[in-house]
mmCIF file of C-alpha atoms in Angstrom:
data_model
loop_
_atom_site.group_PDB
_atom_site.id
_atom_site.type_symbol
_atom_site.label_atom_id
_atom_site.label_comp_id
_atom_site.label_asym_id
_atom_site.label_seq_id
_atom_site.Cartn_x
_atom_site.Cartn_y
_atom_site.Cartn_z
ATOM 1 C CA UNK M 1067 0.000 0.000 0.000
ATOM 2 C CA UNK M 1068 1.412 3.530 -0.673
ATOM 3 C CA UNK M 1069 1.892 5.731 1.992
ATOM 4 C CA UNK M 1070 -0.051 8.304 1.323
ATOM 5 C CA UNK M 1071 -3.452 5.401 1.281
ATOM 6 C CA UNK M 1072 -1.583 4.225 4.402
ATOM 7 C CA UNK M 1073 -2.450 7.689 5.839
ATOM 8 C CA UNK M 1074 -5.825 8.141 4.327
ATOM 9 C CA UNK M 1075 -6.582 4.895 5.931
ATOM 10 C CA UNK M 1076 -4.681 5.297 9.354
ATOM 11 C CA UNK M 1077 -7.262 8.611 9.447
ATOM 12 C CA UNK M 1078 -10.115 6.631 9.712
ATOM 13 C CA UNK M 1079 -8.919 5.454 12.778
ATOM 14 C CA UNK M 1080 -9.391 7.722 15.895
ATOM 15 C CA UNK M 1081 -7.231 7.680 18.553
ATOM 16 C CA UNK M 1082 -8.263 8.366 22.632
ATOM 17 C CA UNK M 1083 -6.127 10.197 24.981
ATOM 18 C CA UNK M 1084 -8.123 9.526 28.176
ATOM 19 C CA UNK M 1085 -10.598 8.023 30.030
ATOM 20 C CA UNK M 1086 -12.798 10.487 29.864
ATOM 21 C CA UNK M 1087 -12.550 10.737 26.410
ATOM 22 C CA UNK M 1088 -13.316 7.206 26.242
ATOM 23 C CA UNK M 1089 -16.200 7.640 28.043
ATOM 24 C CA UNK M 1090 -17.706 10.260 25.647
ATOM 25 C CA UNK M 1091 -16.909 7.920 23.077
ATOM 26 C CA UNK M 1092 -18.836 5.054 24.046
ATOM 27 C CA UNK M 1093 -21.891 7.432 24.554
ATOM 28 C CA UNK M 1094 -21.625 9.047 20.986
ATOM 29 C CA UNK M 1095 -21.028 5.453 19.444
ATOM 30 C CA UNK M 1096 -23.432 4.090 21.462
ATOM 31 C CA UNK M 1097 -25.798 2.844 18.251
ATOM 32 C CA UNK M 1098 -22.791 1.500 16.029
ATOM 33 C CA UNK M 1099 -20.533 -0.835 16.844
ATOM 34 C CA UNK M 1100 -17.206 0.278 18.410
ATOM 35 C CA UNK M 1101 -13.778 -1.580 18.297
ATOM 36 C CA UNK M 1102 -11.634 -0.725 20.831
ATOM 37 C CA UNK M 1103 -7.742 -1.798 19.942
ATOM 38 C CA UNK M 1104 -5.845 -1.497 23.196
ATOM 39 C CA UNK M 1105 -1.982 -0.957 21.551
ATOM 40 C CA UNK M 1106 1.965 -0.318 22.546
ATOM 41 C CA UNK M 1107 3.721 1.631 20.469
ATOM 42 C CA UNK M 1108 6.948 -0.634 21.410
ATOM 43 C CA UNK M 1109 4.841 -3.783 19.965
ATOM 44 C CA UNK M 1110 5.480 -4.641 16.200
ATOM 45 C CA UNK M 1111 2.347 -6.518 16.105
ATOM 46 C CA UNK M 1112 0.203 -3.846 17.347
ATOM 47 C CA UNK M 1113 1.421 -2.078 14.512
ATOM 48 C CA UNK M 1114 0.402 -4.457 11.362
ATOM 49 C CA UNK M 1115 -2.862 -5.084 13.867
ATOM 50 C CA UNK M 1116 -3.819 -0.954 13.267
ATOM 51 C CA UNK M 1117 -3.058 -1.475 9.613
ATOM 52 C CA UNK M 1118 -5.367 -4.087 9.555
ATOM 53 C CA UNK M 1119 -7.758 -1.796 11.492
ATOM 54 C CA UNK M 1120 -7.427 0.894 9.035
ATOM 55 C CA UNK M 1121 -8.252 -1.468 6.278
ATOM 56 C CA UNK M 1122 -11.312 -2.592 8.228
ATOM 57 C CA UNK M 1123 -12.404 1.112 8.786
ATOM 58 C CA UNK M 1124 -12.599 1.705 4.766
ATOM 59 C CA UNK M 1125 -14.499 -1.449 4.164
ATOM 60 C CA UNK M 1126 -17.056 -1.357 7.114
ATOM 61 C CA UNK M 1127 -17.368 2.834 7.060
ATOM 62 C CA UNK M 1128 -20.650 2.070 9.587
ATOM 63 C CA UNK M 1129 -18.148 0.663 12.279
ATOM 64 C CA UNK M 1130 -16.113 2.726 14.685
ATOM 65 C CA UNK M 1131 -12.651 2.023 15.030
ATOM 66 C CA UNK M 1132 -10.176 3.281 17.955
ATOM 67 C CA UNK M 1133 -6.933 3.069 18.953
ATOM 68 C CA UNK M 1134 -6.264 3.517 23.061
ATOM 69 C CA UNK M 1135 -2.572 3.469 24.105
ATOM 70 C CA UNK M 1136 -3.232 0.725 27.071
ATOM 71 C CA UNK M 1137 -0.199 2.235 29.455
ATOM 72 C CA UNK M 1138 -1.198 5.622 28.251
ATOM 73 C CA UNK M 1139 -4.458 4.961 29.961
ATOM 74 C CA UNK M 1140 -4.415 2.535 32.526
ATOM 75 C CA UNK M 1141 -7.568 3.380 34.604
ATOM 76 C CA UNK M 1142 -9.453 1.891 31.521
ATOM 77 C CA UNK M 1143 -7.187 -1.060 30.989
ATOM 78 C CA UNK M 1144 -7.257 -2.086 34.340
ATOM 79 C CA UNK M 1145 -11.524 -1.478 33.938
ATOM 80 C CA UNK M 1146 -11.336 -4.028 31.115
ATOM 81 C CA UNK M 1147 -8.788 -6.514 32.310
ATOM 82 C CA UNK M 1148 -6.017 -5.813 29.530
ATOM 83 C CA UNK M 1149 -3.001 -7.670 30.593
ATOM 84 C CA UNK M 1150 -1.331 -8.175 27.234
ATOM 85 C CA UNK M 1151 -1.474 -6.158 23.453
ATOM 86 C CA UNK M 1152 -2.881 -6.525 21.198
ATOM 87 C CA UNK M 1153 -6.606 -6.734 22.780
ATOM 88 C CA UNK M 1154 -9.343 -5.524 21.070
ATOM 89 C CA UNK M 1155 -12.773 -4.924 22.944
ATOM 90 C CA UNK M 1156 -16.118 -4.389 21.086
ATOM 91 C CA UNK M 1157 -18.862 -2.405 22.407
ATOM 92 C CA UNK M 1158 -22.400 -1.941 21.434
ATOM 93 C CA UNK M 1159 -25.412 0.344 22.803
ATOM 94 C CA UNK M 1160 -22.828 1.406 25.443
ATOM 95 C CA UNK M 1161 -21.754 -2.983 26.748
ATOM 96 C CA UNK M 1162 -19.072 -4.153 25.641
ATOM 97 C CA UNK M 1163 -20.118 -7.592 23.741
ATOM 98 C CA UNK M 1164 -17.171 -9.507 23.407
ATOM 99 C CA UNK M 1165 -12.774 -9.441 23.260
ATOM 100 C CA UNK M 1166 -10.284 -10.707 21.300
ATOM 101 C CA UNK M 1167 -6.637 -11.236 22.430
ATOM 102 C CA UNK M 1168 -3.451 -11.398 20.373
ATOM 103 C CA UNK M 1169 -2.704 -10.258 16.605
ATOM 104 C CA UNK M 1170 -5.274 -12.690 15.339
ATOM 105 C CA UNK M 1171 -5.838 -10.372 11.812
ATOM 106 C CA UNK M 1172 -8.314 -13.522 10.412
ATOM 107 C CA UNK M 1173 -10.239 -13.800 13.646
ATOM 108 C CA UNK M 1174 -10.431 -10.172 14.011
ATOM 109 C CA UNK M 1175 -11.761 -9.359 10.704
ATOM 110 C CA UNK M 1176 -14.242 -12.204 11.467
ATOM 111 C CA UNK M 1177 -15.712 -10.944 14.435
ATOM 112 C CA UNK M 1178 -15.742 -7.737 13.091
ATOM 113 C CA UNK M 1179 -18.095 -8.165 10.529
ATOM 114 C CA UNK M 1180 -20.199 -10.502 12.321
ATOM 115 C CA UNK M 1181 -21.298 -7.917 15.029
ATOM 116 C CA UNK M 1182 -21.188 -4.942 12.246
ATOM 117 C CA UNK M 1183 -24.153 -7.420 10.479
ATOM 118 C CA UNK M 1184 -26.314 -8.166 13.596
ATOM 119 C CA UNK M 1185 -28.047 -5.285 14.196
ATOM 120 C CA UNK M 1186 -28.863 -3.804 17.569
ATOM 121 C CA UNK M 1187 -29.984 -6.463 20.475
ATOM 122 C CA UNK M 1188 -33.384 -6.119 21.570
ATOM 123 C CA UNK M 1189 -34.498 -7.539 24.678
ATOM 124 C CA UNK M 1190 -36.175 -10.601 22.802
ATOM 125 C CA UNK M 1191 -32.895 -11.373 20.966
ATOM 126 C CA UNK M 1192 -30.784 -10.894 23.628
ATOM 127 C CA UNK M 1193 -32.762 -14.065 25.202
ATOM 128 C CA UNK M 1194 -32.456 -16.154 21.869
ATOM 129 C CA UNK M 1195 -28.831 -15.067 21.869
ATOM 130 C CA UNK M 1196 -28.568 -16.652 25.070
ATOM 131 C CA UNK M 1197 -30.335 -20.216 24.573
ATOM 132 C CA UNK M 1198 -28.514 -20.308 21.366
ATOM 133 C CA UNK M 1199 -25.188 -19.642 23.379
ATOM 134 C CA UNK M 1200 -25.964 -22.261 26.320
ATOM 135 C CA UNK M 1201 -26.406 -24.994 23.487
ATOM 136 C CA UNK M 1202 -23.325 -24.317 21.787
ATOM 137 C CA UNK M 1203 -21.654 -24.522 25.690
ATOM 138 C CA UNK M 1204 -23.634 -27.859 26.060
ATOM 139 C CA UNK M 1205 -21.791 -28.857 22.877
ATOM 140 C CA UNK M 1206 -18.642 -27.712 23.928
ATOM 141 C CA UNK M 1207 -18.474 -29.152 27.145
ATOM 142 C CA UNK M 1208 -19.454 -32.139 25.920
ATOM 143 C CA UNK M 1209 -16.357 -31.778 22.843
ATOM 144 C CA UNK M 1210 -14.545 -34.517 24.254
ATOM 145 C CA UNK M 1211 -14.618 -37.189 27.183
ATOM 146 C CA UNK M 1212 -12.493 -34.633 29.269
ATOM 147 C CA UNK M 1213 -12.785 -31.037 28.065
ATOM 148 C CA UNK M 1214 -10.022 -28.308 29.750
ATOM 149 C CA UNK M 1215 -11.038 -24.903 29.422
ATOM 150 C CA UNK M 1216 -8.242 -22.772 29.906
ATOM 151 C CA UNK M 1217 -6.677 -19.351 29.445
ATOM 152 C CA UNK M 1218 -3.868 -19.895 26.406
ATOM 153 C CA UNK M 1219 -3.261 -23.995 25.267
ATOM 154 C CA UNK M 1220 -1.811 -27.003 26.289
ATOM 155 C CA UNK M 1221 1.296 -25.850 24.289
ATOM 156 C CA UNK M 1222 1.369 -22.086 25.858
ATOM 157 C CA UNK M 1223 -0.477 -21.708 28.594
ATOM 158 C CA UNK M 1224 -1.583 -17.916 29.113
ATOM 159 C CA UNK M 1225 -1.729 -17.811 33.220
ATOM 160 C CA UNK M 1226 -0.199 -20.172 35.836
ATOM 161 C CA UNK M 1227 -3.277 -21.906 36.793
ATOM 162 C CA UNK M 1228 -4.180 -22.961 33.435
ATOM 163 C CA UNK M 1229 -0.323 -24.576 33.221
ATOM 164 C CA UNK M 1230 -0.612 -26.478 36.778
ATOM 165 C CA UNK M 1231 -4.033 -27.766 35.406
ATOM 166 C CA UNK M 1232 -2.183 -29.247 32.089
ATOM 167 C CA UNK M 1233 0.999 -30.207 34.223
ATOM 168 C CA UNK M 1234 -1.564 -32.497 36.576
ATOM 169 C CA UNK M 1235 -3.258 -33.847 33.632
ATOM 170 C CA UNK M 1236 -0.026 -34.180 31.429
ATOM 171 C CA UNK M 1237 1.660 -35.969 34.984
ATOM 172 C CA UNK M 1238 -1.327 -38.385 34.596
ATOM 173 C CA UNK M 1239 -1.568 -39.416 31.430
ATOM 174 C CA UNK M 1240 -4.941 -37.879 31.134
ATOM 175 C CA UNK M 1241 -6.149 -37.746 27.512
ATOM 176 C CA UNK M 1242 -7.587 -34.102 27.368
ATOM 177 C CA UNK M 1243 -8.965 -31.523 24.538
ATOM 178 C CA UNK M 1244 -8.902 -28.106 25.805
ATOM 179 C CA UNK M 1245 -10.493 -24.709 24.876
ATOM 180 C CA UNK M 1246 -8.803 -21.395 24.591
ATOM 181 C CA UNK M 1247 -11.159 -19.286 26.703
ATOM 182 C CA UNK M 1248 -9.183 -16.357 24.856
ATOM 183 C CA UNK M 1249 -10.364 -16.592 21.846
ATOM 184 C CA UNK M 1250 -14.183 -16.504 22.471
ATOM 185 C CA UNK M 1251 -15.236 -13.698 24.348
ATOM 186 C CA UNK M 1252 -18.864 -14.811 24.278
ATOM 187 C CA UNK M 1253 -17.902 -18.982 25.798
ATOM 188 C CA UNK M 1254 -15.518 -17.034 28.044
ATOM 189 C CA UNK M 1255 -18.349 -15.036 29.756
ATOM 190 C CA UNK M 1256 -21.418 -17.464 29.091
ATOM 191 C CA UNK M 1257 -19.703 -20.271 30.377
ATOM 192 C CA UNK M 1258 -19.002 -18.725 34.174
ATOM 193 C CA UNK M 1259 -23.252 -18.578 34.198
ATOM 194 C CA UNK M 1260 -23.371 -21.817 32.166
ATOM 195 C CA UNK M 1261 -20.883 -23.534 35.617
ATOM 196 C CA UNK M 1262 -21.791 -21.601 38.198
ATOM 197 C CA UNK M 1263 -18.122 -21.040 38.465
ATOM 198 C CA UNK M 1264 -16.444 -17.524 38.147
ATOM 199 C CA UNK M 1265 -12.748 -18.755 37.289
ATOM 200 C CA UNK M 1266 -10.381 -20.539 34.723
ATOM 201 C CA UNK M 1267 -9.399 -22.634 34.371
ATOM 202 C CA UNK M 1268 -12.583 -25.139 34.364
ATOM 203 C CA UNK M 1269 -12.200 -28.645 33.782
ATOM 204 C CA UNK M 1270 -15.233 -30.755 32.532
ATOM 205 C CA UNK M 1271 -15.433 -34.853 32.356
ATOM 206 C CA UNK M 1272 -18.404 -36.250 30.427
ATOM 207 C CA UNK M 1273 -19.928 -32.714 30.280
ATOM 208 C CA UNK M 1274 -20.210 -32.319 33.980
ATOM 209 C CA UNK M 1275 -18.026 -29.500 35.551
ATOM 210 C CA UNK M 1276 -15.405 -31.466 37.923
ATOM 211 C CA UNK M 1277 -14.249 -27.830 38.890
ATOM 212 C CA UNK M 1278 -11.011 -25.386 38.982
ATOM 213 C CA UNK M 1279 -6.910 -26.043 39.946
ATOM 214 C CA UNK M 1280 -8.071 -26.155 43.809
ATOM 215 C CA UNK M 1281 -10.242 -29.031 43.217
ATOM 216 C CA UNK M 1282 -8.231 -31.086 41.191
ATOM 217 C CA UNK M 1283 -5.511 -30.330 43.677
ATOM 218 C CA UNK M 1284 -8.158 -31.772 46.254
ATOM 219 C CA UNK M 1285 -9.193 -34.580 44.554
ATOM 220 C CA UNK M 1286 -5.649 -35.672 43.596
ATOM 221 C CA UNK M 1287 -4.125 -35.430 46.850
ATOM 222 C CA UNK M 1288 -7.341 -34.652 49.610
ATOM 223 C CA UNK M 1289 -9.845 -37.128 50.394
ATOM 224 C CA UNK M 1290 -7.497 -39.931 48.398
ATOM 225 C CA UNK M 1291 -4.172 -38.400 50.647
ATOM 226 C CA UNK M 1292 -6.206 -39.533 53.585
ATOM 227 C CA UNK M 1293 -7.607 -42.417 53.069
ATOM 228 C CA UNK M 1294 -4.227 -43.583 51.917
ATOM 229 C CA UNK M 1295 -2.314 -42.843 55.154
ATOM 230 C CA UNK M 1296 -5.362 -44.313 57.149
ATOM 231 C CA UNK M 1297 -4.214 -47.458 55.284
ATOM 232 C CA UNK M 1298 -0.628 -47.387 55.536
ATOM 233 C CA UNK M 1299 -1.178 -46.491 59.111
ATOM 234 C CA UNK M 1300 -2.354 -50.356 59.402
ATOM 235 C CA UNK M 1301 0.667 -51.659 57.747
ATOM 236 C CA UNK M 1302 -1.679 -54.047 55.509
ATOM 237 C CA UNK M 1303 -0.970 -54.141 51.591
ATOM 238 C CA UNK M 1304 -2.949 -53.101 49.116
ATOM 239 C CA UNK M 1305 -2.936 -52.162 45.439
ATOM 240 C CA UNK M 1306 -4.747 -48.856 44.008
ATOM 241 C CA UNK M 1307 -6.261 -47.652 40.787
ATOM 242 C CA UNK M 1308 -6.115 -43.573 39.673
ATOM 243 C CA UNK M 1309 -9.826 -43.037 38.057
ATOM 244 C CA UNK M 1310 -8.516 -39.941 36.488
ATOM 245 C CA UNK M 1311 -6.633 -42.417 33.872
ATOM 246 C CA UNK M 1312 -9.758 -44.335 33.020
ATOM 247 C CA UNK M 1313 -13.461 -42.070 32.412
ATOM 248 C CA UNK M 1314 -15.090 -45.480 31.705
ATOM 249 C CA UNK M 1315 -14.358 -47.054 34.740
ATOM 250 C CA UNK M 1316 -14.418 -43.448 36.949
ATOM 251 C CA UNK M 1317 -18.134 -43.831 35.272
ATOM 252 C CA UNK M 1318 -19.319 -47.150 35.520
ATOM 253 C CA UNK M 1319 -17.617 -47.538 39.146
ATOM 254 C CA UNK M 1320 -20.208 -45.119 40.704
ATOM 255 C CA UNK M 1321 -23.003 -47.571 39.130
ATOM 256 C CA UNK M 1322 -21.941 -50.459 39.855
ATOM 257 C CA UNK M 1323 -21.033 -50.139 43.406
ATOM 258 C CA UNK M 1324 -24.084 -47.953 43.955
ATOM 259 C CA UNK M 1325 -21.548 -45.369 45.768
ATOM 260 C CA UNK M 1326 -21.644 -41.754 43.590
ATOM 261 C CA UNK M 1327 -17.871 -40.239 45.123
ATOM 262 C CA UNK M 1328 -14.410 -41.275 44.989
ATOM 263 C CA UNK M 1329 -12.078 -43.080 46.996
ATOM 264 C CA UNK M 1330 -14.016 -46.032 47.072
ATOM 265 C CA UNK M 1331 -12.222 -49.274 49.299
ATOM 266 C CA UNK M 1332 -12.885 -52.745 47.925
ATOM 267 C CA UNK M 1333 -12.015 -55.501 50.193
ATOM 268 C CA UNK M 1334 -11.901 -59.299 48.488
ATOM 269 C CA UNK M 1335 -14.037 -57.357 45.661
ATOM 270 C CA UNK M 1336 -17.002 -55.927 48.152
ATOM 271 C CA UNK M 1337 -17.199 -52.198 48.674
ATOM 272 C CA UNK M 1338 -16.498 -51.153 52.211
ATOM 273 C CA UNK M 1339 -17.205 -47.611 51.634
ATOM 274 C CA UNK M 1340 -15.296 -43.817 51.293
ATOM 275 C CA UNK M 1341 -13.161 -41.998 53.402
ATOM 276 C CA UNK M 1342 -16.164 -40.868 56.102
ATOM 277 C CA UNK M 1343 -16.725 -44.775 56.177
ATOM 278 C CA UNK M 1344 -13.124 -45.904 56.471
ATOM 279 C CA UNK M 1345 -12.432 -42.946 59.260
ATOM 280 C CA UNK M 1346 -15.252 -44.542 61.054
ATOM 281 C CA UNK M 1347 -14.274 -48.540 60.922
ATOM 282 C CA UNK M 1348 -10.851 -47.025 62.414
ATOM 283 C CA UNK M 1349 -12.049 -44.851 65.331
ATOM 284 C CA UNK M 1350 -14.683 -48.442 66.232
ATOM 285 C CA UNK M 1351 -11.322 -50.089 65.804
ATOM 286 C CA UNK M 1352 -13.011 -52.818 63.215
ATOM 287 C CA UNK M 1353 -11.011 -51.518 60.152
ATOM 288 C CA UNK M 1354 -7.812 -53.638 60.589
ATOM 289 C CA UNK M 1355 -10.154 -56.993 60.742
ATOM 290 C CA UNK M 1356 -11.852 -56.253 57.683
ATOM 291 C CA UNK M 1357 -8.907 -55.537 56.033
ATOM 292 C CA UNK M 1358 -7.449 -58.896 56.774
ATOM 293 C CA UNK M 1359 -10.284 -60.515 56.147
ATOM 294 C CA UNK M 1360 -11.722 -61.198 59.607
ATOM 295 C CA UNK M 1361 -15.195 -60.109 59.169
#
């Protein structure tokens, strides 16, 4: 492109000084559709992401584009959560209605013109938006026999929790597909209503929501950590299975005993019970003989 169309281009893209400013902005724009592109001028690929922009801005001339220097103004980067550049917010009616993170130029361009074409959200939409959205998280969480939803992937993991998560399934051999909660603004939202659960990473088995890093954490080394020293306590031998390495048998166990929670103790193949159960047996002293046999 020569410069001078650079230029013409770069002009239809405005650029905000403050947060106040910003402010004003949403207001005016408040019945288009506003892209907010959070940049660095140190960052190379902020740059090719505003000459994307620009190109955007001559094709779509009904869509507002800005540039917002995210150090420059941090009270409305730290509003919005920006933690890395490139991140581009989009707002309608005043809301902001969903993010993108990273120099994603195909993905950008894609979202762009998908909010530019659907119109404002009534109230009525806004409800089939939302049944459409919670089947598409049904699907989703459903993807695969153990579905991670995390912030970055398996391969680059964007925060520290999500990289524990994949460490303790990785550790495991636990087969795993994952989600990048990044690059769907609208599954990264919907899906803390969809859960019940306000954090990521999430980590779903069979479609069910097994829960964040704390709860793995608990159920790898809790309720299984003590029922484990209760038996080494009585120096008898015994063999285990992880159920985290198996979903068919982490299923199938919970019907066929009749017993919905994990540990679970077998003795001579007959369920004695979980940890409550086993703390029990050892306070009434009648653990030890069952283990052996006795009763």
């Amino acid at each position: 492109m020569a410069a001078g169309a650079a230029e013409a281009a770069v002009a239809a893209v405005e650029e905000v000084g403050s947060a106040g400013q910003f402010e004003e902005l949403l207001r005016l724009k408040a019945k288009s559709l506003l892209v907010v592109h959070f940049w660095a001028p140190w960052a190379p690929q902020c740059a090719q992401m505003n000459e994307v922009m620009a190109e955007l801005a001559k094709e779509l001339p009904q869509v507002s584009f800005v540039k917002l220097e995210a150090e420059g103004v941090p009270e409305v980067s730290e509003k919005y959560e920006i933690s890395s550049v490139p991140t581009f917010l989009f707002f309608k009616n005043s809301q902001k209605i969903d993010r993108l993170d990273g120099a994603h130029a195909p993905e950008l361009t894609k979202k762009v013109q998908r909010h530019a074409s659907s119109g404002s959200f009534l109230p009525s939409a806004n409800e089939h938006l939302k049944e459409d959205l919670n089947l598409r998280l049904k699907k989703l969480t459903h993807a695969a026999p153990c579905m991670l939803f995390m912030k970055g992937t398996p391969q680059e993991p964007r925060c520290g929790f999500s990289k524990q998560m994949v460490e303790i399934l990785h550790k495991h051999n636990i087969q795993f597909s994952s989600f990048d909660i990044f690059s769907d603004e609208e599954v990264r939202q919907g899906l803390k209503a969809y859960s019940s659960w306000p954090t990521y990473p999430q980590l779903y088995v069979s479609g069910e929501l097994i829960g964040g890093l704390d709860i793995i954490k608990e159920a790898k080394c809790g309720f299984s950590k003590q029922i484990l020293e209760i038996l080494n306590s009585t120096g008898v031998e015994y063999e285990t299975f992880d159920i985290l390495e198996d979903e068919e048998v982490r299923q199938g166990l919970k019907a066929y005993s009749n017993w919905p929670t994990y540990p679970q103790l077998y003795v001579k193949g007959e369920l004695v019970g979980g940890l409550d159960i086993v703390k029990e047996l050892k306070e009434n002293g009648e653990l030890l003989p069952i283990l052996r046999g006795e009763n």
